[in-house]
Amino acid sequence: MSASSALAAFAALCRICFAKSNNSSIIERRLAIPEFNSFPCSVSWTETTVYSPHPTLGLSPSGKTTRGNPMSVSARTFFYIQQVEQLIRRRLDECLLAIDITAGQYMVLNLIAHHEPISSADLARKTMMTAQSMGEFIRALEAKKLVERQSTQLNKRTMLISSTAAGRKVLIRCESKIDEAERDFFSCLSGEDLASLRILMSRVRSAQLGKLAKEIDSTTPSI
């Protein structure tokens, strides 16, 4: 599948996901009418005469009006991705509610389980969070007894974080719930579409992380 076909599939996923929301009729109207579109768009306009049988649109009794008409609408890819990310986060929070863990806490617990023992600073770097935000996640997981901190033998001031037995059991439950939610969320795509989407997102992610690493290296003073 070409990159353009995969991006078209991604756009279709966005529209299908929006249609499933409680405000589907409002969202559909916003997608159809540029002036109410929630996405920043690049739009070109021409002056045209419009005839409509719908008086609710504020037209004259004859149904005739002159207004700007969009020739082309190009929704920003940034905001398609942002909206899908928000929908995914909402779905994760919903499916994890019964386990009493948030999407953010699950992400951090998952990282700890796969990289333990690990320091809070390393976790913050992996997630591109601030040290303060990561500290809040770790304290929340500690309060639930899902992770624990221990000092290292070489440096008593460095605390390494590991998952507890209870934390690993919770993580298994989370993975089962998320597997089910992920299958449902992407059920509008074929297996080929989903594989192409993953490849494209991975390519973008790797490229941007590479750029970020170069920027950090260029601003780090040499010793």
mmCIF file of C-alpha atoms in Angstrom:
data_model
loop_
_atom_site.group_PDB
_atom_site.id
_atom_site.type_symbol
_atom_site.label_atom_id
_atom_site.label_comp_id
_atom_site.label_asym_id
_atom_site.label_seq_id
_atom_site.Cartn_x
_atom_site.Cartn_y
_atom_site.Cartn_z
ATOM 1 C CA MET A 1 0.000 0.000 0.000
ATOM 2 C CA SER A 2 1.316 3.474 -0.894
ATOM 3 C CA ALA A 3 1.877 6.214 1.696
ATOM 4 C CA SER A 4 -1.005 8.239 0.239
ATOM 5 C CA SER A 5 -3.371 5.268 0.530
ATOM 6 C CA ALA A 6 -2.354 4.703 4.143
ATOM 7 C CA LEU A 7 -2.896 8.356 5.001
ATOM 8 C CA ALA A 8 -6.292 8.198 3.329
ATOM 9 C CA ALA A 9 -7.098 5.186 5.508
ATOM 10 C CA PHE A 10 -5.976 7.173 8.542
ATOM 11 C CA ALA A 11 -8.311 10.038 7.617
ATOM 12 C CA ALA A 12 -11.149 7.527 7.206
ATOM 13 C CA LEU A 13 -10.367 6.153 10.676
ATOM 14 C CA CYS A 14 -10.656 9.647 12.133
ATOM 15 C CA ARG A 15 -14.070 10.207 10.569
ATOM 16 C CA ILE A 16 -15.371 6.804 11.686
ATOM 17 C CA CYS A 17 -14.129 7.367 15.234
ATOM 18 C CA PHE A 18 -15.806 10.789 15.365
ATOM 19 C CA ALA A 19 -19.058 9.304 14.078
ATOM 20 C CA LYS A 20 -19.092 6.881 17.035
ATOM 21 C CA SER A 21 -19.097 9.689 19.592
ATOM 22 C CA ASN A 22 -22.242 10.892 21.380
ATOM 23 C CA ASN A 23 -22.236 14.091 19.295
ATOM 24 C CA SER A 24 -21.895 12.329 15.957
ATOM 25 C CA SER A 25 -24.447 14.524 14.172
ATOM 26 C CA ILE A 26 -22.679 17.717 15.293
ATOM 27 C CA ILE A 27 -19.286 16.306 14.332
ATOM 28 C CA GLU A 28 -20.522 15.234 10.911
ATOM 29 C CA ARG A 29 -21.826 18.752 10.274
ATOM 30 C CA ARG A 30 -18.526 20.244 11.360
ATOM 31 C CA LEU A 31 -16.628 17.974 8.997
ATOM 32 C CA ALA A 32 -18.947 18.970 6.154
ATOM 33 C CA ILE A 33 -18.979 22.762 6.744
ATOM 34 C CA PRO A 34 -15.520 24.401 6.824
ATOM 35 C CA GLU A 35 -16.543 27.429 8.902
ATOM 36 C CA PHE A 36 -17.530 25.092 11.765
ATOM 37 C CA ASN A 37 -14.667 22.642 11.298
ATOM 38 C CA SER A 38 -12.760 21.985 14.510
ATOM 39 C CA PHE A 39 -9.567 21.383 12.492
ATOM 40 C CA PRO A 40 -7.450 24.345 11.349
ATOM 41 C CA CYS A 41 -7.726 24.100 7.562
ATOM 42 C CA SER A 42 -6.234 25.527 4.429
ATOM 43 C CA VAL A 43 -9.244 26.685 2.396
ATOM 44 C CA SER A 44 -9.606 28.485 -0.949
ATOM 45 C CA TRP A 45 -12.895 30.307 -1.612
ATOM 46 C CA THR A 46 -14.867 31.455 -4.656
ATOM 47 C CA GLU A 47 -18.012 33.582 -4.761
ATOM 48 C CA THR A 48 -21.016 31.529 -5.868
ATOM 49 C CA THR A 49 -24.810 31.553 -5.878
ATOM 50 C CA VAL A 50 -26.287 28.801 -3.728
ATOM 51 C CA TYR A 51 -29.813 27.368 -3.950
ATOM 52 C CA SER A 52 -31.067 25.413 -0.965
ATOM 53 C CA PRO A 53 -34.406 23.930 0.144
ATOM 54 C CA HIS A 54 -33.396 24.307 3.810
ATOM 55 C CA PRO A 55 -34.737 27.548 5.369
ATOM 56 C CA THR A 56 -32.940 26.742 8.618
ATOM 57 C CA LEU A 57 -29.656 27.742 6.967
ATOM 58 C CA GLY A 58 -30.757 31.381 7.126
ATOM 59 C CA LEU A 59 -31.351 31.826 3.401
ATOM 60 C CA SER A 60 -33.878 34.171 1.822
ATOM 61 C CA PRO A 61 -37.452 32.849 1.243
ATOM 62 C CA SER A 62 -36.532 32.071 -2.358
ATOM 63 C CA GLY A 63 -33.756 29.803 -1.120
ATOM 64 C CA LYS A 64 -31.139 31.894 -2.951
ATOM 65 C CA THR A 65 -28.058 33.493 -1.446
ATOM 66 C CA THR A 66 -24.548 34.511 -2.430
ATOM 67 C CA ARG A 67 -21.680 33.465 -0.239
ATOM 68 C CA GLY A 68 -18.131 32.147 -0.230
ATOM 69 C CA ASN A 69 -17.917 28.521 -1.249
ATOM 70 C CA PRO A 70 -14.945 26.295 -0.443
ATOM 71 C CA MET A 71 -13.140 24.934 -3.487
ATOM 72 C CA SER A 72 -10.803 22.761 -1.439
ATOM 73 C CA VAL A 73 -10.361 21.901 2.220
ATOM 74 C CA SER A 74 -7.173 20.347 3.552
ATOM 75 C CA ALA A 75 -7.412 19.402 7.237
ATOM 76 C CA ARG A 76 -4.108 19.612 9.071
ATOM 77 C CA THR A 77 -2.496 16.221 9.623
ATOM 78 C CA PHE A 78 -1.281 17.434 13.021
ATOM 79 C CA PHE A 79 -4.861 17.849 14.194
ATOM 80 C CA TYR A 80 -6.127 14.577 12.764
ATOM 81 C CA ILE A 81 -3.433 12.871 14.826
ATOM 82 C CA GLN A 82 -4.188 15.008 17.878
ATOM 83 C CA GLN A 83 -7.901 14.172 17.731
ATOM 84 C CA VAL A 84 -7.231 10.434 17.327
ATOM 85 C CA GLU A 85 -4.762 10.579 20.247
ATOM 86 C CA GLN A 86 -7.466 12.181 22.412
ATOM 87 C CA LEU A 87 -9.976 9.509 21.402
ATOM 88 C CA ILE A 88 -7.449 6.773 22.205
ATOM 89 C CA ARG A 89 -6.718 8.293 25.599
ATOM 90 C CA ARG A 90 -10.446 8.480 26.353
ATOM 91 C CA ARG A 91 -10.905 4.826 25.334
ATOM 92 C CA LEU A 92 -7.946 3.773 27.499
ATOM 93 C CA ASP A 93 -9.296 5.627 30.537
ATOM 94 C CA GLU A 94 -12.714 4.005 30.029
ATOM 95 C CA CYS A 95 -11.407 0.449 29.735
ATOM 96 C CA LEU A 96 -8.989 0.866 32.677
ATOM 97 C CA LEU A 97 -11.541 2.488 34.994
ATOM 98 C CA ALA A 98 -12.563 -0.831 36.540
ATOM 99 C CA ILE A 99 -8.909 -1.558 37.383
ATOM 100 C CA ASP A 100 -8.530 1.846 39.105
ATOM 101 C CA ILE A 101 -5.621 3.005 36.957
ATOM 102 C CA THR A 102 -5.360 5.833 34.431
ATOM 103 C CA ALA A 103 -3.929 5.649 30.923
ATOM 104 C CA GLY A 104 -0.871 7.628 32.027
ATOM 105 C CA GLN A 105 -0.271 5.394 35.052
ATOM 106 C CA TYR A 106 -0.589 2.301 32.845
ATOM 107 C CA MET A 107 1.993 3.689 30.407
ATOM 108 C CA VAL A 108 4.502 4.365 33.196
ATOM 109 C CA LEU A 109 3.861 0.991 34.859
ATOM 110 C CA ASN A 110 4.354 -0.730 31.500
ATOM 111 C CA LEU A 111 7.686 1.044 30.955
ATOM 112 C CA ILE A 112 8.875 0.195 34.470
ATOM 113 C CA ALA A 113 7.998 -3.490 34.025
ATOM 114 C CA HIS A 114 9.939 -3.665 30.748
ATOM 115 C CA HIS A 115 13.013 -1.695 31.896
ATOM 116 C CA GLU A 116 13.243 -2.365 35.616
ATOM 117 C CA PRO A 117 15.082 -1.451 37.689
ATOM 118 C CA ILE A 118 15.067 2.056 36.261
ATOM 119 C CA SER A 119 15.508 5.563 37.649
ATOM 120 C CA SER A 120 12.864 8.262 37.551
ATOM 121 C CA ALA A 121 15.167 10.401 35.391
ATOM 122 C CA ASP A 122 15.484 7.635 32.776
ATOM 123 C CA LEU A 123 11.709 7.170 32.741
ATOM 124 C CA ALA A 124 11.219 10.901 32.201
ATOM 125 C CA ARG A 125 13.649 10.845 29.263
ATOM 126 C CA LYS A 126 11.961 7.831 27.651
ATOM 127 C CA THR A 127 8.539 9.480 27.844
ATOM 128 C CA MET A 128 9.786 13.036 27.179
ATOM 129 C CA MET A 129 8.084 14.186 30.399
ATOM 130 C CA THR A 130 9.404 16.623 32.957
ATOM 131 C CA ALA A 131 10.968 15.142 36.078
ATOM 132 C CA GLN A 132 8.141 16.677 38.140
ATOM 133 C CA SER A 133 5.388 15.053 36.049
ATOM 134 C CA MET A 134 7.110 11.670 36.163
ATOM 135 C CA GLY A 135 7.517 11.990 39.929
ATOM 136 C CA GLU A 136 3.761 12.471 40.296
ATOM 137 C CA PHE A 137 3.055 9.307 38.294
ATOM 138 C CA ILE A 138 5.523 7.290 40.357
ATOM 139 C CA ARG A 139 4.081 8.536 43.653
ATOM 140 C CA ALA A 140 0.575 7.595 42.473
ATOM 141 C CA LEU A 141 1.742 4.076 41.558
ATOM 142 C CA GLU A 142 3.603 3.780 44.866
ATOM 143 C CA ALA A 143 0.473 4.756 46.782
ATOM 144 C CA LYS A 144 -1.326 1.873 45.067
ATOM 145 C CA LYS A 145 1.622 -0.432 45.910
ATOM 146 C CA LEU A 146 2.187 -1.189 42.237
ATOM 147 C CA VAL A 147 5.839 -0.062 42.200
ATOM 148 C CA GLU A 148 8.611 0.304 44.762
ATOM 149 C CA ARG A 149 11.818 2.319 45.005
ATOM 150 C CA GLN A 150 15.147 1.054 46.297
ATOM 151 C CA SER A 151 18.542 2.703 46.537
ATOM 152 C CA THR A 152 21.468 1.254 44.613
ATOM 153 C CA GLN A 153 24.550 -0.194 46.286
ATOM 154 C CA LEU A 154 26.875 2.122 44.361
ATOM 155 C CA ASN A 155 24.941 5.322 45.035
ATOM 156 C CA LYS A 156 22.562 5.490 47.983
ATOM 157 C CA ARG A 157 21.081 8.726 46.639
ATOM 158 C CA THR A 158 19.966 7.111 43.356
ATOM 159 C CA MET A 159 16.625 5.373 43.662
ATOM 160 C CA LEU A 160 15.714 2.650 41.184
ATOM 161 C CA ILE A 161 12.088 1.770 40.547
ATOM 162 C CA SER A 162 10.690 -1.730 40.044
ATOM 163 C CA SER A 163 7.210 -3.185 39.738
ATOM 164 C CA THR A 164 5.799 -5.134 42.641
ATOM 165 C CA ALA A 165 4.063 -8.508 42.406
ATOM 166 C CA ALA A 166 0.753 -6.648 42.701
ATOM 167 C CA GLY A 167 1.860 -4.249 39.975
ATOM 168 C CA ARG A 168 2.660 -7.075 37.564
ATOM 169 C CA LYS A 169 -0.755 -8.663 38.194
ATOM 170 C CA VAL A 170 -2.465 -5.328 37.500
ATOM 171 C CA LEU A 171 -0.406 -4.913 34.327
ATOM 172 C CA ILE A 172 -1.578 -8.310 33.027
ATOM 173 C CA ARG A 173 -5.205 -7.257 33.599
ATOM 174 C CA CYS A 174 -4.559 -3.945 31.852
ATOM 175 C CA GLU A 175 -3.018 -5.614 28.813
ATOM 176 C CA SER A 176 -6.037 -7.882 28.413
ATOM 177 C CA LYS A 177 -8.466 -4.931 28.542
ATOM 178 C CA ILE A 178 -6.372 -2.835 26.153
ATOM 179 C CA ASP A 179 -5.979 -5.676 23.645
ATOM 180 C CA GLU A 180 -9.773 -5.835 23.412
ATOM 181 C CA ALA A 181 -10.167 -2.040 23.198
ATOM 182 C CA GLU A 182 -7.474 -1.770 20.509
ATOM 183 C CA ARG A 183 -9.089 -4.430 18.337
ATOM 184 C CA ASP A 184 -12.425 -2.608 18.535
ATOM 185 C CA PHE A 185 -10.928 0.857 17.963
ATOM 186 C CA PHE A 186 -9.133 -0.154 14.773
ATOM 187 C CA SER A 187 -11.819 -2.542 13.497
ATOM 188 C CA CYS A 188 -12.653 0.004 10.771
ATOM 189 C CA LEU A 189 -9.272 -0.764 9.129
ATOM 190 C CA SER A 190 -8.184 -3.910 7.343
ATOM 191 C CA GLY A 191 -5.119 -5.774 8.552
ATOM 192 C CA GLU A 192 -3.139 -4.332 5.647
ATOM 193 C CA ASP A 193 -4.300 -0.778 6.411
ATOM 194 C CA LEU A 194 -3.372 -1.131 10.068
ATOM 195 C CA ALA A 195 0.078 -2.535 9.251
ATOM 196 C CA SER A 196 0.708 0.359 6.844
ATOM 197 C CA LEU A 197 -0.458 2.868 9.442
ATOM 198 C CA ARG A 198 1.943 1.422 12.029
ATOM 199 C CA ILE A 199 4.832 1.589 9.560
ATOM 200 C CA LEU A 200 4.109 5.221 8.682
ATOM 201 C CA MET A 201 3.708 6.293 12.299
ATOM 202 C CA SER A 202 6.921 4.472 13.208
ATOM 203 C CA ARG A 203 8.755 6.235 10.377
ATOM 204 C CA VAL A 204 7.553 9.666 11.506
ATOM 205 C CA ARG A 205 8.343 8.887 15.153
ATOM 206 C CA SER A 206 11.886 7.692 14.373
ATOM 207 C CA ALA A 207 12.597 10.725 12.199
ATOM 208 C CA GLN A 208 11.406 13.196 14.828
ATOM 209 C CA LEU A 209 13.244 11.453 17.659
ATOM 210 C CA GLY A 210 16.403 11.555 15.532
ATOM 211 C CA LYS A 211 15.997 15.298 14.986
ATOM 212 C CA LEU A 212 15.381 15.836 18.691
ATOM 213 C CA ALA A 213 18.521 13.879 19.614
ATOM 214 C CA LYS A 214 20.606 16.021 17.237
ATOM 215 C CA GLU A 215 19.160 19.216 18.724
ATOM 216 C CA ILE A 216 20.027 18.050 22.242
ATOM 217 C CA ASP A 217 23.546 17.077 21.171
ATOM 218 C CA SER A 218 24.109 20.452 19.516
ATOM 219 C CA THR A 219 23.105 22.342 22.668
ATOM 220 C CA THR A 220 25.072 20.139 25.088
ATOM 221 C CA PRO A 221 28.450 21.726 25.891
ATOM 222 C CA SER A 222 31.438 19.511 25.159
ATOM 223 C CA ILE A 223 33.751 18.627 28.044
#
